[in-house]
Amino acid sequence: MKRLDTKGMTASELKALLVKPSFDQVRLGKGAKARIRQVFGQDLTAAQVVDTIVGAVRERGDAAVIQYTKEIDGANVTAATLEVRAEEIDAAYKQVDDETLAAIRQAAANVRRFHTEQLPRSWFTERDHGSLLGQKCIPLERVGIYVPGGTAAYPSSVIMNAIPASVAGVQDIIMVVPPAKDGSVNPYVLVAAHEAGVSRIFKVGGAQAIAALAFGTDSIPKVDKITGPGNIFVTMAKKAVYGYCDIDMLAGPSEILIVADKTANKRYIAADMLSQAEHDVLASSILITDSSELAEAVEEELMIQLQQLPRKEIAEQALQQNGLILVTETMLEAMELANLSAPEHLEILTAEPFALLPYVRHAGAVFLGPWSPEPLGDYLAGPNHVLPTGGTARFYSVLNVETFMKKTSIIAYSQQALLAAGNQVIRLAEAEGLEAHANAIRVRRESSC
């Protein structure tokens, strides 16, 4: 992990430290490269792998989905077992203990309540001469949500994707999740899907799942939009199918940036930095502070807490590769650097955290004060945890209800209103050389004489 003082550093040096590489610049590890050679018989880039899979699924449908699920995930599924059956969901409920079920239901309730408050409204406004203008907010008909799976379990991702869609009014929510090698899906994920209102669940992951949702197969219906986080292959597949359907965002590895002053608790900071580092070796954990003493104390505390983690090796590698502690002269400089990074998660641990909130311009989610740790947002608080990463918080929004809706403009002019506006419409149409546009006004004006 690097610990640096920003005094004397140039803007370009700071930018090099804080501006993250694009998601498609992620380098594949040795294991991934070996697996690609095994499956495809040659060395391919991530983009080439995705192009191959997407093309195959578009052309061969279920056959390609089943093929790659076996070759990549090692799971034997058939057209008959591709979709999760009702009895599998019933069995999942029997495997989930009462306390965890209660937590899933509470998280779902909190997320539903928060997102219900986001619902946009349709509206009309009256203008001159009795004309009406307005906007109609319409839910998408069918969406696909991607949930990471296999050996991992992410019921929280199910809740965060499915419930905003449900609140928006989407009638058909299709979920895809990579199965385990025995063809099963984690019971927590299945229970969360049922609680969140998912319509259908399919045992498929990776680029093949994204392609199946985008183009449709005999088993998996085509959707209007795909949301949800995934690995580099999932993200690049979403980019590849954009235009055939919509997507939420192009996400990369997890990240946290903490702005703290001398009043912050070193143990809290270290724990929160490690909460992201344990995700992935590519995860980013950054502390920016105006206190040299705090910077040194946090660095020491990180090493202490790291030793206690079951995922120590992953977290340690993440800190070595992407961990950073910066010491600034002022807190305003710290906020400027935070905005330069545009982090997925921004924690402000200062004596007066709300005083710094007006200075936040780029962040996926902001956590204020010592009692608002990032994992609270991951699971239970209510706001969505599907957030822009890799600096894309400069232009992407958090997943929300409007992600699953579209807006249609409404125009209703009266005869008097059209006659009053007609000359200007004609002039603009003629300026663009579109005579038929102008005639559409003229014929109405003539019939009104």
Short mmCIF file of C-alpha atoms in Angstrom, two decimals:
data_model
loop_
_atom_site.label_atom_id
_atom_site.label_comp_id
_atom_site.label_asym_id
_atom_site.label_seq_id
_atom_site.Cartn_x
_atom_site.Cartn_y
_atom_site.Cartn_z
CA MET A 1 0.00 0.00 0.00
CA LYS A 2 1.23 3.50 -0.86
CA ARG A 3 1.19 6.32 1.71
CA LEU A 4 2.04 9.68 0.16
CA ASP A 5 2.01 13.35 1.07
CA THR A 6 0.38 15.43 -1.69
CA LYS A 7 2.56 18.47 -0.90
CA GLY A 8 4.80 19.04 -3.87
CA MET A 9 2.96 16.57 -6.11
CA THR A 10 1.82 17.81 -9.51
CA ALA A 11 -1.75 17.63 -10.77
CA SER A 12 -0.77 15.00 -13.32
CA GLU A 13 0.87 12.86 -10.63
CA LEU A 14 -2.28 13.02 -8.49
CA LYS A 15 -4.44 12.22 -11.48
CA ALA A 16 -2.33 9.17 -12.26
CA LEU A 17 -2.94 7.93 -8.71
CA LEU A 18 -6.67 8.61 -8.53
CA VAL A 19 -8.09 8.22 -12.04
CA LYS A 20 -8.80 4.53 -12.50
CA PRO A 21 -8.35 2.59 -15.73
CA SER A 22 -11.42 1.84 -17.83
CA PHE A 23 -13.21 -1.44 -17.18
CA ASP A 24 -11.96 -2.83 -20.49
CA GLN A 25 -8.34 -2.15 -19.52
CA VAL A 26 -8.46 -4.76 -16.77
CA ARG A 27 -5.79 -7.38 -17.31
CA LEU A 28 -6.79 -11.02 -17.20
CA GLY A 29 -5.05 -13.15 -14.61
CA LYS A 30 -3.09 -16.30 -15.35
CA GLY A 31 -6.01 -18.48 -14.29
CA ALA A 32 -8.44 -16.74 -16.63
CA LYS A 33 -5.99 -16.95 -19.53
CA ALA A 34 -5.46 -20.66 -18.96
CA ARG A 35 -9.20 -21.25 -18.83
CA ILE A 36 -9.67 -19.38 -22.11
CA ARG A 37 -7.07 -21.57 -23.80
CA GLN A 38 -8.79 -24.66 -22.43
CA VAL A 39 -12.28 -23.64 -23.60
CA PHE A 40 -11.49 -21.93 -26.90
CA GLY A 41 -8.28 -23.70 -27.90
CA GLN A 42 -6.29 -20.49 -28.29
CA ASP A 43 -5.27 -17.29 -26.56
CA LEU A 44 -8.02 -14.69 -26.80
CA THR A 45 -8.57 -11.28 -25.28
CA ALA A 46 -11.63 -10.69 -23.11
CA ALA A 47 -13.25 -8.80 -26.00
CA GLN A 48 -12.62 -11.71 -28.38
CA VAL A 49 -14.10 -14.18 -25.90
CA VAL A 50 -17.21 -12.05 -25.53
CA ASP A 51 -17.62 -11.57 -29.28
CA THR A 52 -17.36 -15.32 -29.79
CA ILE A 53 -19.92 -16.16 -27.12
CA VAL A 54 -22.39 -13.42 -28.04
CA GLY A 55 -22.27 -14.41 -31.70
CA ALA A 56 -22.79 -18.09 -30.88
CA VAL A 57 -25.78 -17.42 -28.61
CA ARG A 58 -27.37 -15.12 -31.16
CA GLU A 59 -27.01 -17.80 -33.83
CA ARG A 60 -27.64 -21.02 -31.87
CA GLY A 61 -29.68 -19.90 -28.86
CA ASP A 62 -30.15 -22.47 -26.10
CA ALA A 63 -27.56 -24.84 -27.56
CA ALA A 64 -24.80 -22.24 -27.17
CA VAL A 65 -26.04 -21.22 -23.72
CA ILE A 66 -25.92 -24.83 -22.52
CA GLN A 67 -22.54 -25.42 -24.18
CA TYR A 68 -20.81 -22.47 -22.51
CA THR A 69 -22.48 -23.11 -19.16
CA LYS A 70 -20.85 -26.54 -19.23
CA GLU A 71 -17.49 -25.51 -20.66
CA ILE A 72 -16.98 -22.34 -18.61
CA ASP A 73 -18.94 -22.91 -15.39
CA GLY A 74 -18.60 -26.70 -15.36
CA ALA A 75 -22.35 -27.12 -14.82
CA ASN A 76 -24.46 -29.61 -16.75
CA VAL A 77 -27.81 -28.03 -17.55
CA THR A 78 -30.25 -28.97 -20.27
CA ALA A 79 -33.16 -27.19 -21.92
CA ALA A 80 -35.38 -28.97 -19.39
CA THR A 81 -33.36 -27.88 -16.33
CA LEU A 82 -32.28 -24.42 -17.46
CA GLU A 83 -35.12 -22.68 -15.66
CA VAL A 84 -35.49 -22.87 -11.88
CA ARG A 85 -38.63 -24.78 -10.94
CA ALA A 86 -41.11 -23.90 -8.20
CA GLU A 87 -40.08 -26.94 -6.17
CA GLU A 88 -36.47 -25.71 -6.15
CA ILE A 89 -37.62 -22.44 -4.60
CA ASP A 90 -39.71 -24.34 -2.04
CA ALA A 91 -36.66 -26.40 -1.14
CA ALA A 92 -34.57 -23.24 -0.82
CA TYR A 93 -36.91 -21.83 1.84
CA LYS A 94 -36.34 -24.95 3.92
CA GLN A 95 -32.57 -24.37 3.81
CA VAL A 96 -32.66 -20.71 4.91
CA ASP A 97 -32.76 -20.14 8.66
CA ASP A 98 -35.41 -17.89 10.18
CA GLU A 99 -33.03 -15.08 11.16
CA THR A 100 -31.55 -14.80 7.67
CA LEU A 101 -35.01 -14.92 6.12
CA ALA A 102 -36.09 -12.10 8.44
CA ALA A 103 -33.01 -10.08 7.40
CA ILE A 104 -33.77 -10.63 3.70
CA ARG A 105 -37.35 -9.50 4.22
CA GLN A 106 -36.29 -6.42 6.20
CA ALA A 107 -33.75 -5.47 3.55
CA ALA A 108 -36.39 -5.91 0.85
CA ALA A 109 -38.84 -3.74 2.79
CA ASN A 110 -36.28 -0.98 3.30
CA VAL A 111 -35.25 -1.00 -0.35
CA ARG A 112 -38.88 -0.98 -1.48
CA ARG A 113 -39.74 1.94 0.78
CA PHE A 114 -36.77 4.02 -0.39
CA HIS A 115 -37.40 3.35 -4.07
CA THR A 116 -41.13 4.01 -3.79
CA GLU A 117 -40.19 7.57 -2.81
CA GLN A 118 -38.25 7.86 -6.10
CA LEU A 119 -41.25 7.20 -8.35
CA PRO A 120 -41.50 9.92 -11.00
CA ARG A 121 -44.89 11.34 -11.85
CA SER A 122 -46.68 11.83 -15.12
CA TRP A 123 -47.80 15.43 -15.54
CA PHE A 124 -49.65 17.91 -17.75
CA THR A 125 -49.34 21.67 -17.93
CA GLU A 126 -51.65 24.12 -19.69
CA ARG A 127 -50.11 26.64 -22.07
CA ASP A 128 -51.48 29.47 -24.24
CA HIS A 129 -54.74 29.08 -26.15
CA GLY A 130 -55.74 25.90 -24.36
CA SER A 131 -52.79 23.78 -25.46
CA LEU A 132 -51.54 21.00 -23.19
CA LEU A 133 -48.02 19.65 -22.80
CA GLY A 134 -46.97 16.83 -20.58
CA GLN A 135 -44.92 13.77 -19.83
CA LYS A 136 -46.01 10.19 -19.29
CA CYS A 137 -43.79 7.87 -17.24
CA ILE A 138 -44.13 4.27 -18.44
CA PRO A 139 -42.50 1.15 -16.94
CA LEU A 140 -40.54 -1.16 -19.21
CA GLU A 141 -42.41 -4.37 -20.01
CA ARG A 142 -39.66 -6.92 -19.40
CA VAL A 143 -36.20 -6.55 -17.84
CA GLY A 144 -33.34 -8.92 -17.17
CA ILE A 145 -31.30 -8.79 -13.98
CA TYR A 146 -27.87 -10.37 -13.71
CA VAL A 147 -26.82 -11.76 -10.34
CA PRO A 148 -23.27 -13.09 -9.81
CA GLY A 149 -23.28 -16.68 -8.58
CA GLY A 150 -21.47 -19.99 -8.88
CA THR A 151 -19.54 -20.48 -5.66
CA ALA A 152 -20.65 -17.09 -4.30
CA ALA A 153 -24.04 -15.93 -3.01
CA TYR A 154 -25.38 -12.42 -3.51
CA PRO A 155 -28.99 -12.19 -2.32
CA SER A 156 -28.42 -8.46 -1.81
CA SER A 157 -27.82 -8.03 -5.56
CA VAL A 158 -31.15 -9.72 -6.24
CA ILE A 159 -32.97 -7.30 -3.94
CA MET A 160 -31.20 -4.22 -5.28
CA ASN A 161 -32.03 -5.04 -8.92
CA ALA A 162 -35.45 -6.63 -8.71
CA ILE A 163 -37.25 -4.38 -6.24
CA PRO A 164 -36.73 -1.06 -8.09
CA ALA A 165 -38.02 -2.81 -11.22
CA SER A 166 -41.04 -4.06 -9.30
CA VAL A 167 -41.70 -0.60 -7.82
CA ALA A 168 -41.44 0.92 -11.31
CA GLY A 169 -44.22 -1.40 -12.46
CA VAL A 170 -42.22 -3.84 -14.62
CA GLN A 171 -44.45 -6.87 -15.11
CA ASP A 172 -41.84 -9.43 -16.19
CA ILE A 173 -38.54 -9.61 -14.28
CA ILE A 174 -36.19 -12.27 -15.65
CA MET A 175 -33.20 -13.23 -13.52
CA VAL A 176 -30.06 -15.04 -14.66
CA VAL A 177 -27.50 -16.45 -12.24
CA PRO A 178 -24.54 -18.81 -12.80
CA PRO A 179 -25.25 -22.24 -11.29
CA ALA A 180 -22.94 -24.28 -9.12
CA LYS A 181 -21.25 -27.26 -10.75
CA ASP A 182 -24.11 -29.53 -9.65
CA GLY A 183 -26.60 -27.28 -11.44
CA SER A 184 -28.06 -25.80 -8.25
CA VAL A 185 -28.55 -22.16 -7.31
CA ASN A 186 -27.71 -20.84 -3.86
CA PRO A 187 -30.83 -21.03 -1.63
CA TYR A 188 -30.37 -17.49 -0.27
CA VAL A 189 -30.40 -16.17 -3.84
CA LEU A 190 -33.55 -18.11 -4.71
CA VAL A 191 -35.37 -16.96 -1.58
CA ALA A 192 -34.35 -13.34 -2.19
CA ALA A 193 -35.63 -13.60 -5.77
CA HIS A 194 -39.00 -14.91 -4.62
CA GLU A 195 -39.29 -12.22 -1.94
CA ALA A 196 -38.33 -9.49 -4.41
CA GLY A 197 -40.91 -10.46 -7.04
CA VAL A 198 -38.73 -12.04 -9.74
CA SER A 199 -40.89 -13.66 -12.42
CA ARG A 200 -38.54 -16.34 -13.79
CA ILE A 201 -35.00 -17.53 -12.97
CA PHE A 202 -32.52 -19.15 -15.34
CA LYS A 203 -29.33 -21.02 -14.44
CA VAL A 204 -26.88 -19.26 -16.70
CA GLY A 205 -24.17 -16.68 -16.19
CA GLY A 206 -21.36 -14.89 -17.99
CA ALA A 207 -21.50 -13.39 -21.46
CA GLN A 208 -23.84 -16.19 -22.57
CA ALA A 209 -26.48 -15.02 -20.08
CA ILE A 210 -26.27 -11.42 -21.29
CA ALA A 211 -26.55 -12.49 -24.93
CA ALA A 212 -29.52 -14.73 -24.16
CA LEU A 213 -31.36 -11.85 -22.48
CA ALA A 214 -30.53 -9.45 -25.31
CA PHE A 215 -31.54 -11.66 -28.23
CA GLY A 216 -33.83 -14.22 -26.63
CA THR A 217 -33.67 -18.01 -27.04
CA ASP A 218 -36.30 -20.76 -27.08
CA SER A 219 -36.11 -20.87 -23.28
CA ILE A 220 -35.02 -17.39 -22.21
CA PRO A 221 -37.18 -14.44 -23.28
CA LYS A 222 -35.73 -11.31 -24.86
CA VAL A 223 -35.74 -8.32 -22.50
CA ASP A 224 -35.89 -4.57 -22.94
CA LYS A 225 -33.10 -3.79 -20.49
CA ILE A 226 -30.34 -5.62 -18.60
CA THR A 227 -29.11 -4.51 -15.18
CA GLY A 228 -26.77 -5.88 -12.56
CA PRO A 229 -23.05 -6.20 -11.87
CA GLY A 230 -20.70 -8.89 -13.13
CA ASN A 231 -17.10 -9.62 -14.06
CA ILE A 232 -15.21 -8.22 -17.05
CA PHE A 233 -16.87 -10.68 -19.45
CA VAL A 234 -20.36 -9.74 -18.26
CA THR A 235 -19.59 -6.03 -18.50
CA MET A 236 -18.13 -6.30 -21.99
CA ALA A 237 -21.09 -8.42 -23.08
CA LYS A 238 -23.46 -5.71 -21.87
CA LYS A 239 -21.53 -3.22 -23.98
CA ALA A 240 -21.69 -5.57 -26.98
CA VAL A 241 -25.48 -5.97 -26.87
CA TYR A 242 -26.30 -2.35 -26.11
CA GLY A 243 -28.64 -1.14 -28.85
CA TYR A 244 -30.41 -4.48 -29.11
CA CYS A 245 -31.62 -3.69 -25.63
CA ASP A 246 -30.75 -1.08 -23.03
CA ILE A 247 -28.32 -1.54 -20.14
CA ASP A 248 -27.87 0.17 -16.79
CA MET A 249 -24.14 0.92 -16.77
CA LEU A 250 -20.68 -0.52 -17.43
CA ALA A 251 -19.33 -1.40 -14.00
CA GLY A 252 -15.85 -2.35 -12.87
CA PRO A 253 -14.21 -3.52 -9.62
CA SER A 254 -15.49 -2.34 -6.22
CA GLU A 255 -14.00 0.78 -4.66
CA ILE A 256 -14.18 2.94 -1.56
CA LEU A 257 -12.69 6.34 -0.83
CA ILE A 258 -12.69 7.74 2.71
CA VAL A 259 -12.17 11.39 3.54
CA ALA A 260 -11.25 11.70 7.23
CA ASP A 261 -9.83 14.21 9.69
CA LYS A 262 -7.99 13.72 12.98
CA THR A 263 -11.25 12.97 14.83
CA ALA A 264 -11.88 9.78 12.85
CA ASN A 265 -11.52 6.32 14.40
CA LYS A 266 -8.63 4.39 12.85
CA ARG A 267 -10.36 1.05 13.46
CA TYR A 268 -13.49 2.15 11.63
CA ILE A 269 -11.48 3.39 8.66
CA ALA A 270 -9.40 0.22 8.40
CA ALA A 271 -12.47 -2.01 8.66
CA ASP A 272 -14.28 -0.05 5.96
CA MET A 273 -11.29 -0.09 3.60
CA LEU A 274 -10.98 -3.85 4.04
CA SER A 275 -14.71 -4.32 3.41
CA GLN A 276 -14.01 -3.44 -0.21
CA ALA A 277 -10.56 -4.98 -0.49
CA GLU A 278 -11.95 -8.43 0.33
CA HIS A 279 -14.24 -8.29 -2.74
CA ASP A 280 -11.60 -8.73 -5.39
CA VAL A 281 -7.86 -8.33 -5.99
CA LEU A 282 -8.81 -5.47 -8.33
CA ALA A 283 -10.81 -3.60 -5.67
CA SER A 284 -9.67 -0.12 -4.67
CA SER A 285 -9.44 1.25 -1.11
CA ILE A 286 -8.30 4.85 -0.61
CA LEU A 287 -7.98 7.13 2.42
CA ILE A 288 -7.48 10.89 2.03
CA THR A 289 -6.80 12.84 5.23
CA ASP A 290 -5.20 16.05 6.43
CA SER A 291 -3.71 14.22 9.44
CA SER A 292 -0.32 12.50 9.10
CA GLU A 293 -0.87 10.85 12.48
CA LEU A 294 -4.16 9.31 11.34
CA ALA A 295 -2.61 8.14 8.07
CA GLU A 296 0.15 6.28 9.90
CA ALA A 297 -2.26 4.81 12.46
CA VAL A 298 -4.65 3.53 9.78
CA GLU A 299 -1.83 1.90 7.84
CA GLU A 300 -0.80 -0.01 10.96
CA GLU A 301 -4.40 -0.91 11.82
CA LEU A 302 -4.99 -2.30 8.33
CA MET A 303 -2.21 -4.83 8.85
CA ILE A 304 -3.67 -5.89 12.21
CA GLN A 305 -7.23 -6.39 10.93
CA LEU A 306 -6.03 -7.99 7.71
CA GLN A 307 -4.61 -10.96 9.60
CA GLN A 308 -8.06 -11.86 10.91
CA LEU A 309 -9.84 -12.06 7.55
CA PRO A 310 -10.82 -15.38 5.93
CA ARG A 311 -10.23 -13.67 2.55
CA LYS A 312 -6.87 -12.31 3.68
CA GLU A 313 -4.98 -13.15 0.50
CA ILE A 314 -7.49 -11.37 -1.72
CA ALA A 315 -7.67 -8.29 0.52
CA GLU A 316 -3.89 -8.13 0.91
CA GLN A 317 -3.31 -8.25 -2.84
CA ALA A 318 -5.98 -5.59 -3.39
CA LEU A 319 -4.30 -3.28 -0.88
CA GLN A 320 -0.89 -3.87 -2.42
CA GLN A 321 -2.11 -3.15 -5.93
CA ASN A 322 -4.76 -0.51 -5.37
CA GLY A 323 -4.53 0.63 -1.75
CA LEU A 324 -3.62 4.27 -1.23
CA ILE A 325 -3.35 6.76 1.64
CA LEU A 326 -2.92 10.42 0.74
CA VAL A 327 -2.12 13.20 3.21
CA THR A 328 -3.33 16.64 2.14
CA GLU A 329 -2.81 20.09 3.62
CA THR A 330 -6.54 20.88 3.94
CA MET A 331 -9.88 19.07 3.92
CA LEU A 332 -10.99 21.08 0.89
CA GLU A 333 -8.02 19.68 -1.01
CA ALA A 334 -9.10 16.23 0.15
CA MET A 335 -12.57 16.83 -1.30
CA GLU A 336 -11.13 18.01 -4.61
CA LEU A 337 -9.11 14.81 -4.86
CA ALA A 338 -12.20 12.77 -3.94
CA ASN A 339 -14.09 14.38 -6.81
CA LEU A 340 -11.18 13.65 -9.13
CA SER A 341 -11.47 9.98 -8.21
CA ALA A 342 -15.30 9.97 -8.51
CA PRO A 343 -15.56 6.87 -6.29
CA GLU A 344 -18.28 4.26 -6.13
CA HIS A 345 -18.51 4.67 -2.32
CA LEU A 346 -17.46 7.89 -0.58
CA GLU A 347 -17.29 7.97 3.21
CA ILE A 348 -16.85 11.28 5.04
CA LEU A 349 -15.53 10.67 8.55
CA THR A 350 -14.94 14.13 9.96
CA ALA A 351 -16.06 16.17 12.94
CA GLU A 352 -18.75 17.82 10.77
CA PRO A 353 -19.39 15.52 7.80
CA PHE A 354 -22.48 17.41 6.58
CA ALA A 355 -20.33 20.53 6.18
CA LEU A 356 -18.40 18.76 3.40
CA LEU A 357 -21.44 17.35 1.60
CA PRO A 358 -21.92 20.48 -0.58
CA TYR A 359 -18.42 19.89 -1.99
CA VAL A 360 -19.31 16.40 -3.30
CA ARG A 361 -19.71 16.51 -7.07
CA HIS A 362 -18.88 12.98 -8.18
CA ALA A 363 -19.72 9.87 -6.13
CA GLY A 364 -21.99 6.87 -6.46
CA ALA A 365 -23.14 6.96 -2.84
CA VAL A 366 -22.08 9.12 0.12
CA PHE A 367 -21.87 7.81 3.68
CA LEU A 368 -21.78 10.50 6.36
CA GLY A 369 -20.36 10.04 9.84
CA PRO A 370 -18.95 7.12 11.83
CA TRP A 371 -22.27 5.27 12.12
CA SER A 372 -22.90 5.01 8.38
CA PRO A 373 -20.38 2.38 7.20
CA GLU A 374 -20.45 1.30 3.57
CA PRO A 375 -21.75 -2.26 4.29
CA LEU A 376 -24.92 -0.67 5.69
CA GLY A 377 -25.62 0.59 2.19
CA ASP A 378 -24.69 -2.75 0.66
CA TYR A 379 -27.39 -4.60 2.53
CA LEU A 380 -30.02 -2.83 4.58
CA ALA A 381 -30.30 0.97 4.54
CA GLY A 382 -32.53 1.18 1.46
CA PRO A 383 -30.63 3.14 -1.23
CA ASN A 384 -29.38 1.01 -4.09
CA HIS A 385 -25.94 -0.59 -4.00
CA VAL A 386 -25.61 -0.94 -7.79
CA LEU A 387 -23.33 2.06 -8.29
CA PRO A 388 -21.06 3.55 -10.96
CA THR A 389 -17.41 2.56 -10.65
CA GLY A 390 -14.10 3.37 -12.30
CA GLY A 391 -14.72 7.12 -12.25
CA THR A 392 -18.01 6.80 -14.14
CA ALA A 393 -19.84 8.50 -11.27
CA ARG A 394 -18.97 11.62 -13.24
CA PHE A 395 -21.82 10.75 -15.62
CA TYR A 396 -23.66 7.62 -14.41
CA SER A 397 -26.33 7.54 -11.70
CA VAL A 398 -27.00 4.91 -9.08
CA LEU A 399 -29.49 2.23 -10.15
CA ASN A 400 -32.96 3.59 -9.35
CA VAL A 401 -36.65 3.32 -10.20
CA GLU A 402 -36.27 5.48 -13.30
CA THR A 403 -33.70 2.99 -14.61
CA PHE A 404 -36.70 0.75 -15.29
CA MET A 405 -38.94 3.41 -16.82
CA LYS A 406 -39.13 5.49 -19.97
CA LYS A 407 -40.63 8.93 -20.48
CA THR A 408 -42.97 9.86 -23.32
CA SER A 409 -43.79 13.45 -24.23
CA ILE A 410 -47.44 14.47 -24.65
CA ILE A 411 -48.48 17.30 -26.99
CA ALA A 412 -52.12 18.40 -27.38
CA TYR A 413 -52.58 21.76 -29.17
CA SER A 414 -55.94 23.41 -29.74
CA GLN A 415 -56.83 24.85 -33.15
CA GLN A 416 -56.23 28.37 -31.85
CA ALA A 417 -52.85 27.39 -30.42
CA LEU A 418 -51.70 25.83 -33.69
CA LEU A 419 -52.79 28.84 -35.74
CA ALA A 420 -50.88 31.12 -33.36
CA ALA A 421 -47.68 29.05 -33.67
CA GLY A 422 -48.06 28.09 -37.34
CA ASN A 423 -45.97 30.81 -38.99
CA GLN A 424 -42.93 30.08 -36.84
CA VAL A 425 -43.18 26.34 -37.49
CA ILE A 426 -43.33 27.02 -41.23
CA ARG A 427 -40.32 29.34 -41.11
CA LEU A 428 -38.22 26.79 -39.24
CA ALA A 429 -39.28 23.96 -41.58
CA GLU A 430 -38.40 26.05 -44.64
CA ALA A 431 -35.03 26.93 -43.11
CA GLU A 432 -34.28 23.22 -42.96
CA GLY A 433 -35.57 22.62 -46.47
CA LEU A 434 -38.39 20.35 -45.31
CA GLU A 435 -41.37 21.52 -47.33
CA ALA A 436 -43.67 18.67 -46.30
CA HIS A 437 -43.21 19.72 -42.68
CA ALA A 438 -44.35 23.22 -43.57
CA ASN A 439 -47.28 21.86 -45.60
CA ALA A 440 -48.52 19.89 -42.57
CA ILE A 441 -49.17 23.30 -40.97
CA ARG A 442 -50.45 25.03 -44.12
CA VAL A 443 -53.19 22.49 -44.88
CA ARG A 444 -54.57 22.88 -41.37
CA ARG A 445 -54.40 26.64 -41.53
CA GLU A 446 -56.18 26.64 -44.89
CA SER A 447 -58.96 24.38 -43.64
CA SER A 448 -59.49 26.73 -40.72
CA CYS A 449 -60.16 29.77 -42.92
#
